[in-house]
PDB file of C-alpha atoms in Angstrom:
ATOM      1  CA  MET A   1      19.502 -95.376   8.855  1.00  0.00           C
ATOM      2  CA  GLY A   2      17.857 -92.458   7.106  1.00  0.00           C
ATOM      3  CA  ILE A   3      15.073 -91.267   4.835  1.00  0.00           C
ATOM      4  CA  LEU A   4      15.533 -91.860   1.107  1.00  0.00           C
ATOM      5  CA  SER A   5      14.196 -89.103  -1.159  1.00  0.00           C
ATOM      6  CA  THR A   6      14.370 -89.776  -4.913  1.00  0.00           C
ATOM      7  CA  GLY A   7      11.065 -88.381  -6.174  1.00  0.00           C
ATOM      8  CA  GLY A   8      10.124 -91.881  -7.380  1.00  0.00           C
ATOM      9  CA  PRO A   9       8.329 -94.929  -5.990  1.00  0.00           C
ATOM     10  CA  GLU A  10      11.341 -95.629  -3.756  1.00  0.00           C
ATOM     11  CA  ASP A  11      10.074 -92.922  -1.405  1.00  0.00           C
ATOM     12  CA  ASP A  12       7.321 -95.311  -0.243  1.00  0.00           C
ATOM     13  CA  GLU A  13       9.618 -98.331   0.142  1.00  0.00           C
ATOM     14  CA  ILE A  14      12.096 -99.591   2.708  1.00  0.00           C
ATOM     15  CA  VAL A  15      15.618 -99.828   1.308  1.00  0.00           C
ATOM     16  CA  GLY A  16      18.352-101.854   2.964  1.00  0.00           C
ATOM     17  CA  PRO A  17      21.413-104.014   2.273  1.00  0.00           C
ATOM     18  CA  LEU A  18      20.700-107.068   0.133  1.00  0.00           C
ATOM     19  CA  PRO A  19      22.068-109.639   2.674  1.00  0.00           C
ATOM     20  CA  LEU A  20      19.864-108.160   5.400  1.00  0.00           C
ATOM     21  CA  ALA A  21      16.760-108.214   3.170  1.00  0.00           C
ATOM     22  CA  GLN A  22      17.453-111.839   2.174  1.00  0.00           C
ATOM     23  CA  GLU A  23      17.932-112.818   5.800  1.00  0.00           C
ATOM     24  CA  ILE A  24      14.650-111.208   6.862  1.00  0.00           C
ATOM     25  CA  LEU A  25      12.765-112.901   4.013  1.00  0.00           C
ATOM     26  CA  GLY A  26      14.505-116.218   4.583  1.00  0.00           C
ATOM     27  CA  LYS A  27      15.852-116.293   1.003  1.00  0.00           C
ATOM     28  CA  ALA A  28      19.582-116.066   1.433  1.00  0.00           C
ATOM     29  CA  GLY A  29      21.400-116.191  -1.905  1.00  0.00           C
ATOM     30  CA  ALA A  30      18.139-116.025  -3.889  1.00  0.00           C
ATOM     31  CA  VAL A  31      19.172-112.923  -5.804  1.00  0.00           C
ATOM     32  CA  ARG A  32      22.369-113.246  -7.797  1.00  0.00           C
ATOM     33  CA  ARG A  33      21.828-110.786 -10.658  1.00  0.00           C
ATOM     34  CA  VAL A  34      20.332-107.284 -10.660  1.00  0.00           C
ATOM     35  CA  TYR A  35      19.684-105.059 -13.683  1.00  0.00           C
ATOM     36  CA  VAL A  36      20.190-101.339 -13.077  1.00  0.00           C
ATOM     37  CA  SER A  37      18.796 -98.634 -15.370  1.00  0.00           C
ATOM     38  CA  ALA A  38      20.381 -95.175 -15.233  1.00  0.00           C
ATOM     39  CA  LEU A  39      20.424 -91.974 -17.268  1.00  0.00           C
ATOM     40  CA  THR A  40      23.858 -91.940 -18.862  1.00  0.00           C
ATOM     41  CA  LYS A  41      26.046 -89.624 -20.885  1.00  0.00           C
ATOM     42  CA  PRO A  42      27.184 -90.669 -24.389  1.00  0.00           C
ATOM     43  CA  GLU A  43      30.700 -92.061 -24.502  1.00  0.00           C
ATOM     44  CA  ASP A  44      33.622 -89.846 -25.423  1.00  0.00           C
ATOM     45  CA  ALA A  45      37.410 -90.179 -25.257  1.00  0.00           C
ATOM     46  CA  LEU A  46      37.455 -89.767 -21.469  1.00  0.00           C
ATOM     47  CA  ALA A  47      34.770 -92.416 -20.934  1.00  0.00           C
ATOM     48  CA  ARG A  48      36.854 -95.086 -22.697  1.00  0.00           C
ATOM     49  CA  ARG A  49      39.975 -94.518 -20.599  1.00  0.00           C
ATOM     50  CA  ASP A  50      41.007 -96.933 -17.864  1.00  0.00           C
ATOM     51  CA  PRO A  51      40.252 -95.386 -14.441  1.00  0.00           C
ATOM     52  CA  LYS A  52      43.436 -96.959 -13.045  1.00  0.00           C
ATOM     53  CA  SER A  53      45.470 -94.740 -15.373  1.00  0.00           C
ATOM     54  CA  LEU A  54      43.723 -91.544 -14.246  1.00  0.00           C
ATOM     55  CA  SER A  55      44.575 -89.331 -11.312  1.00  0.00           C
ATOM     56  CA  GLY A  56      43.678 -86.001  -9.781  1.00  0.00           C
ATOM     57  CA  PRO A  57      41.039 -83.788 -11.415  1.00  0.00           C
ATOM     58  CA  ILE A  58      40.814 -86.037 -14.499  1.00  0.00           C
ATOM     59  CA  TYR A  59      39.853 -89.023 -12.330  1.00  0.00           C
ATOM     60  CA  ASP A  60      37.332 -86.915 -10.406  1.00  0.00           C
ATOM     61  CA  ARG A  61      35.788 -85.776 -13.687  1.00  0.00           C
ATOM     62  CA  TRP A  62      35.540 -89.364 -14.955  1.00  0.00           C
ATOM     63  CA  TYR A  63      34.177 -90.611 -11.635  1.00  0.00           C
ATOM     64  CA  CYS A  64      31.490 -87.887 -11.356  1.00  0.00           C
ATOM     65  CA  SER A  65      30.361 -88.070 -15.004  1.00  0.00           C
ATOM     66  CA  PRO A  66      27.336 -90.309 -15.693  1.00  0.00           C
ATOM     67  CA  TYR A  67      29.216 -92.630 -18.051  1.00  0.00           C
ATOM     68  CA  PRO A  68      28.057 -96.268 -18.106  1.00  0.00           C
ATOM     69  CA  GLN A  69      31.611 -97.288 -17.167  1.00  0.00           C
ATOM     70  CA  SER A  70      31.777 -94.969 -14.154  1.00  0.00           C
ATOM     71  CA  ILE A  71      28.335 -96.058 -12.946  1.00  0.00           C
ATOM     72  CA  ALA A  72      29.363 -99.724 -13.175  1.00  0.00           C
ATOM     73  CA  PHE A  73      32.585 -98.870 -11.338  1.00  0.00           C
ATOM     74  CA  GLN A  74      30.678 -97.160  -8.512  1.00  0.00           C
ATOM     75  CA  LEU A  75      28.207-100.060  -8.233  1.00  0.00           C
ATOM     76  CA  ALA A  76      31.084-102.492  -7.817  1.00  0.00           C
ATOM     77  CA  GLU A  77      32.513-100.208  -5.128  1.00  0.00           C
ATOM     78  CA  ALA A  78      29.212 -99.914  -3.257  1.00  0.00           C
ATOM     79  CA  ILE A  79      28.352-103.647  -3.292  1.00  0.00           C
ATOM     80  CA  PRO A  80      31.143-105.806  -1.836  1.00  0.00           C
ATOM     81  CA  HIS A  81      32.146-108.957  -3.747  1.00  0.00           C
ATOM     82  CA  SER A  82      30.108-107.890  -6.787  1.00  0.00           C
ATOM     83  CA  HIS A  83      30.909-107.480 -10.456  1.00  0.00           C
ATOM     84  CA  ALA A  84      29.146-104.809 -12.575  1.00  0.00           C
ATOM     85  CA  GLU A  85      29.103-104.784 -16.354  1.00  0.00           C
ATOM     86  CA  GLN A  86      27.252-102.562 -18.760  1.00  0.00           C
ATOM     87  CA  ILE A  87      24.891-103.919 -21.392  1.00  0.00           C
ATOM     88  CA  ARG A  88      26.589-101.971 -24.130  1.00  0.00           C
ATOM     89  CA  GLN A  89      23.803-102.045 -26.722  1.00  0.00           C
ATOM     90  CA  VAL A  90      21.233-100.705 -24.254  1.00  0.00           C
ATOM     91  CA  ALA A  91      23.623 -98.032 -22.971  1.00  0.00           C
ATOM     92  CA  GLN A  92      24.453 -96.874 -26.493  1.00  0.00           C
ATOM     93  CA  ASN A  93      20.773 -96.733 -27.453  1.00  0.00           C
ATOM     94  CA  GLU A  94      19.938 -94.702 -24.358  1.00  0.00           C
ATOM     95  CA  GLY A  95      22.809 -92.313 -25.092  1.00  0.00           C
ATOM     96  CA  ALA A  96      21.672 -91.887 -28.706  1.00  0.00           C
ATOM     97  CA  VAL A  97      18.103 -91.191 -27.605  1.00  0.00           C
ATOM     98  CA  LEU A  98      19.254 -88.592 -25.068  1.00  0.00           C
ATOM     99  CA  THR A  99      21.453 -86.908 -27.687  1.00  0.00           C
ATOM    100  CA  ARG A 100      18.523 -86.648 -30.093  1.00  0.00           C
ATOM    101  CA  ILE A 101      16.263 -85.310 -27.352  1.00  0.00           C
ATOM    102  CA  GLU A 102      18.846 -82.638 -26.498  1.00  0.00           C
ATOM    103  CA  GLY A 103      19.057 -81.624 -30.170  1.00  0.00           C
ATOM    104  CA  LEU A 104      15.269 -81.478 -30.473  1.00  0.00           C
ATOM    105  CA  ILE A 105      14.955 -79.347 -27.338  1.00  0.00           C
ATOM    106  CA  PHE A 106      17.668 -77.013 -28.662  1.00  0.00           C
ATOM    107  CA  LEU A 107      15.785 -76.540 -31.957  1.00  0.00           C
ATOM    108  CA  ILE A 108      12.518 -75.952 -30.090  1.00  0.00           C
ATOM    109  CA  THR A 109      14.267 -73.344 -27.932  1.00  0.00           C
ATOM    110  CA  LEU A 110      15.597 -71.506 -30.994  1.00  0.00           C
ATOM    111  CA  ALA A 111      12.143 -71.562 -32.603  1.00  0.00           C
ATOM    112  CA  ALA A 112      10.564 -70.255 -29.399  1.00  0.00           C
ATOM    113  CA  LEU A 113      13.095 -67.400 -29.171  1.00  0.00           C
ATOM    114  CA  PHE A 114      12.498 -66.458 -32.821  1.00  0.00           C
ATOM    115  CA  ALA A 115       8.710 -66.543 -32.351  1.00  0.00           C
ATOM    116  CA  SER A 116       9.050 -64.441 -29.190  1.00  0.00           C
ATOM    117  CA  ALA A 117      11.102 -61.826 -31.035  1.00  0.00           C
ATOM    118  CA  LEU A 118       8.449 -61.622 -33.773  1.00  0.00           C
ATOM    119  CA  ALA A 119       5.677 -61.289 -31.195  1.00  0.00           C
ATOM    120  CA  VAL A 120       7.562 -58.533 -29.356  1.00  0.00           C
ATOM    121  CA  SER A 121       8.185 -56.710 -32.644  1.00  0.00           C
ATOM    122  CA  ALA A 122       4.488 -56.790 -33.568  1.00  0.00           C
ATOM    123  CA  ALA A 123       3.401 -55.707 -30.084  1.00  0.00           C
ATOM    124  CA  MET A 124       5.893 -52.836 -29.962  1.00  0.00           C
ATOM    125  CA  ALA A 125       4.946 -51.647 -33.454  1.00  0.00           C
ATOM    126  CA  THR A 126       1.276 -51.595 -32.434  1.00  0.00           C
ATOM    127  CA  ALA A 127       2.049 -49.724 -29.209  1.00  0.00           C
ATOM    128  CA  ILE A 128       4.108 -47.096 -31.022  1.00  0.00           C
ATOM    129  CA  PHE A 129       1.395 -46.655 -33.659  1.00  0.00           C
ATOM    130  CA  GLU A 130      -1.179 -46.027 -30.925  1.00  0.00           C
ATOM    131  CA  ARG A 131       1.160 -43.616 -29.091  1.00  0.00           C
ATOM    132  CA  ARG A 132       2.459 -41.698 -32.101  1.00  0.00           C
ATOM    133  CA  ALA A 133       0.817 -38.495 -30.809  1.00  0.00           C
ATOM    134  CA  GLU A 134       2.680 -38.921 -27.523  1.00  0.00           C
ATOM    135  CA  VAL A 135       5.950 -39.384 -29.399  1.00  0.00           C
ATOM    136  CA  GLY A 136       5.234 -36.304 -31.501  1.00  0.00           C
ATOM    137  CA  LEU A 137       4.527 -34.235 -28.379  1.00  0.00           C
ATOM    138  CA  MET A 138       7.777 -35.368 -26.748  1.00  0.00           C
ATOM    139  CA  LYS A 139       9.788 -34.386 -29.818  1.00  0.00           C
ATOM    140  CA  ALA A 140       7.914 -31.083 -30.157  1.00  0.00           C
ATOM    141  CA  LEU A 141       8.896 -30.253 -26.566  1.00  0.00           C
ATOM    142  CA  GLY A 142      12.546 -30.807 -27.395  1.00  0.00           C
ATOM    143  CA  ALA A 143      13.133 -34.460 -26.576  1.00  0.00           C
ATOM    144  CA  GLY A 144      15.910 -35.993 -28.636  1.00  0.00           C
ATOM    145  CA  LYS A 145      16.007 -39.362 -30.299  1.00  0.00           C
ATOM    146  CA  ALA A 146      17.890 -40.897 -27.361  1.00  0.00           C
ATOM    147  CA  ALA A 147      15.269 -39.694 -24.867  1.00  0.00           C
ATOM    148  CA  VAL A 148      12.391 -41.085 -26.933  1.00  0.00           C
ATOM    149  CA  ALA A 149      14.174 -44.395 -27.453  1.00  0.00           C
ATOM    150  CA  SER A 150      15.060 -44.688 -23.761  1.00  0.00           C
ATOM    151  CA  VAL A 151      11.377 -44.474 -22.776  1.00  0.00           C
ATOM    152  CA  PHE A 152      10.414 -47.402 -24.967  1.00  0.00           C
ATOM    153  CA  PHE A 153      13.516 -49.427 -24.105  1.00  0.00           C
ATOM    154  CA  ALA A 154      12.820 -48.927 -20.397  1.00  0.00           C
ATOM    155  CA  GLU A 155       9.270 -50.188 -20.846  1.00  0.00           C
ATOM    156  CA  ALA A 156      10.542 -53.127 -22.897  1.00  0.00           C
ATOM    157  CA  THR A 157      13.109 -53.980 -20.200  1.00  0.00           C
ATOM    158  CA  LEU A 158      10.454 -53.964 -17.468  1.00  0.00           C
ATOM    159  CA  LEU A 159       8.165 -56.219 -19.493  1.00  0.00           C
ATOM    160  CA  ALA A 160      11.091 -58.532 -20.310  1.00  0.00           C
ATOM    161  CA  LEU A 161      11.998 -58.913 -16.632  1.00  0.00           C
ATOM    162  CA  ILE A 162       8.398 -59.647 -15.665  1.00  0.00           C
ATOM    163  CA  GLY A 163       8.082 -62.132 -18.513  1.00  0.00           C
ATOM    164  CA  GLY A 164      11.409 -63.728 -17.559  1.00  0.00           C
ATOM    165  CA  PHE A 165      10.300 -64.278 -13.961  1.00  0.00           C
ATOM    166  CA  ILE A 166       6.977 -65.768 -15.079  1.00  0.00           C
ATOM    167  CA  GLY A 167       8.673 -67.943 -17.704  1.00  0.00           C
ATOM    168  CA  PHE A 168      11.268 -69.203 -15.215  1.00  0.00           C
ATOM    169  CA  GLY A 169       8.577 -70.239 -12.746  1.00  0.00           C
ATOM    170  CA  ALA A 170       6.387 -71.852 -15.414  1.00  0.00           C
ATOM    171  CA  GLY A 171       9.396 -73.654 -16.912  1.00  0.00           C
ATOM    172  CA  ALA A 172      10.436 -75.020 -13.516  1.00  0.00           C
ATOM    173  CA  LEU A 173       6.937 -76.398 -12.885  1.00  0.00           C
ATOM    174  CA  LEU A 174       6.754 -77.882 -16.395  1.00  0.00           C
ATOM    175  CA  ALA A 175      10.183 -79.507 -16.050  1.00  0.00           C
ATOM    176  CA  ARG A 176       9.146 -81.044 -12.748  1.00  0.00           C
ATOM    177  CA  GLN A 177       5.959 -82.455 -14.263  1.00  0.00           C
ATOM    178  CA  ILE A 178       7.787 -83.836 -17.320  1.00  0.00           C
ATOM    179  CA  GLY A 179      10.494 -85.396 -15.178  1.00  0.00           C
ATOM    180  CA  HIS A 180       7.928 -87.063 -12.938  1.00  0.00           C
ATOM    181  CA  SER A 181       5.655 -88.342 -15.724  1.00  0.00           C
ATOM    182  CA  ILE A 182       8.274 -89.400 -18.320  1.00  0.00           C
ATOM    183  CA  PHE A 183      11.531 -90.120 -16.497  1.00  0.00           C
ATOM    184  CA  ASN A 184      10.022 -90.874 -13.068  1.00  0.00           C
ATOM    185  CA  SER A 185      12.584 -88.612 -11.436  1.00  0.00           C
ATOM    186  CA  ARG A 186      12.687 -85.173  -9.903  1.00  0.00           C
ATOM    187  CA  ILE A 187      14.067 -82.399 -12.132  1.00  0.00           C
ATOM    188  CA  SER A 188      14.971 -79.186 -10.346  1.00  0.00           C
ATOM    189  CA  ILE A 189      16.021 -75.932 -12.008  1.00  0.00           C
ATOM    190  CA  PRO A 190      18.961 -74.311 -10.172  1.00  0.00           C
ATOM    191  CA  PRO A 191      18.211 -70.697  -9.150  1.00  0.00           C
ATOM    192  CA  VAL A 192      21.565 -69.636 -10.650  1.00  0.00           C
ATOM    193  CA  LEU A 193      19.906 -69.901 -14.079  1.00  0.00           C
ATOM    194  CA  LEU A 194      17.456 -67.095 -13.255  1.00  0.00           C
ATOM    195  CA  PRO A 195      19.866 -64.239 -14.188  1.00  0.00           C
ATOM    196  CA  VAL A 196      20.666 -66.048 -17.451  1.00  0.00           C
ATOM    197  CA  ILE A 197      16.963 -66.381 -18.279  1.00  0.00           C
ATOM    198  CA  LEU A 198      16.365 -62.703 -17.486  1.00  0.00           C
ATOM    199  CA  ALA A 199      19.318 -61.657 -19.669  1.00  0.00           C
ATOM    200  CA  ILE A 200      18.016 -63.756 -22.584  1.00  0.00           C
ATOM    201  CA  ALA A 201      14.543 -62.253 -22.137  1.00  0.00           C
ATOM    202  CA  VAL A 202      15.960 -58.713 -22.264  1.00  0.00           C
ATOM    203  CA  ILE A 203      18.097 -59.496 -25.337  1.00  0.00           C
ATOM    204  CA  VAL A 204      15.158 -61.046 -27.215  1.00  0.00           C
ATOM    205  CA  THR A 205      12.921 -58.099 -26.285  1.00  0.00           C
ATOM    206  CA  PHE A 206      15.494 -55.555 -27.459  1.00  0.00           C
ATOM    207  CA  ALA A 207      16.045 -57.466 -30.702  1.00  0.00           C
ATOM    208  CA  GLY A 208      12.316 -57.546 -31.393  1.00  0.00           C
ATOM    209  CA  SER A 209      11.722 -53.923 -30.410  1.00  0.00           C
ATOM    210  CA  ALA A 210      14.693 -52.322 -32.180  1.00  0.00           C
ATOM    211  CA  ALA A 211      13.031 -51.849 -35.573  1.00  0.00           C
ATOM    212  CA  ALA A 212       9.803 -50.391 -34.157  1.00  0.00           C
ATOM    213  CA  ILE A 213      11.665 -48.039 -31.782  1.00  0.00           C
ATOM    214  CA  ARG A 214      13.930 -46.900 -34.601  1.00  0.00           C
ATOM    215  CA  LYS A 215      10.830 -45.963 -36.560  1.00  0.00           C
ATOM    216  CA  ALA A 216       9.398 -44.131 -33.546  1.00  0.00           C
ATOM    217  CA  VAL A 217      12.442 -41.911 -33.048  1.00  0.00           C
ATOM    218  CA  GLY A 218      12.308 -40.967 -36.720  1.00  0.00           C
ATOM    219  CA  LEU A 219       8.705 -39.709 -36.643  1.00  0.00           C
ATOM    220  CA  ASP A 220       8.091 -36.126 -37.731  1.00  0.00           C
ATOM    221  CA  PRO A 221       6.385 -34.377 -34.769  1.00  0.00           C
ATOM    222  CA  VAL A 222       4.112 -32.368 -37.098  1.00  0.00           C
ATOM    223  CA  PHE A 223       2.653 -35.433 -38.784  1.00  0.00           C
ATOM    224  CA  ALA A 224       2.649 -37.428 -35.510  1.00  0.00           C
ATOM    225  CA  LEU A 225       0.575 -34.809 -33.684  1.00  0.00           C
ATOM    226  CA  ARG A 226      -1.878 -34.789 -36.563  1.00  0.00           C
ATOM    227  CA  GLY A 227      -2.172 -38.573 -36.321  1.00  0.00           C
ATOM    228  CA  GLU A 228      -0.354 -39.172 -39.588  1.00  0.00           C
ATOM    229  CA  LEU A 229       2.708 -41.334 -40.257  1.00  0.00           C
TER     230      LEU A 229
END
């Protein structure tokens, strides 16, 4: 006995062994075939191997991977006196669709990173143009190129971290909504990805800011204080 939590309609249903459900409903033996739909991983060399020939970590990897073969194997284990087979055409189509979705998401991610770098570059160039007098004053007082660059890089790092936190939270909420509305399942973002997201945000910010900051450290303090470039 327990509480089933899947994030789907099963949360509002009572789940039990098939013989018990048939006995309660008075329809023993009425159900002889069940179709199961699952998110699977496209087949590779490991998926096509016979599980009886595997052992140790290789067997654990095959068993825990969402291959159609391993899912059918686990269903046969969980339901006594049953036989599970995959509908190969459906499984292959689902795997192909998932592969294309992964590729599309990867391209969208690259486009988003490139657009973010361009936006950061434009914003940093505008900020430096508006603060050229401040840069000129710093250099007139003896600040070197490294000191001037460190000020802008520190500001860029702070903004990148704030943006990374906001983006991580917004992405987690969006993934949960997409998973619920499209796949009817709960998608959770592991917190271990947060440092990776923050590192990517800092790298993209630095890449977009590098050209503008390089121009700032090369400003002539005389012309900068006079408002000229």
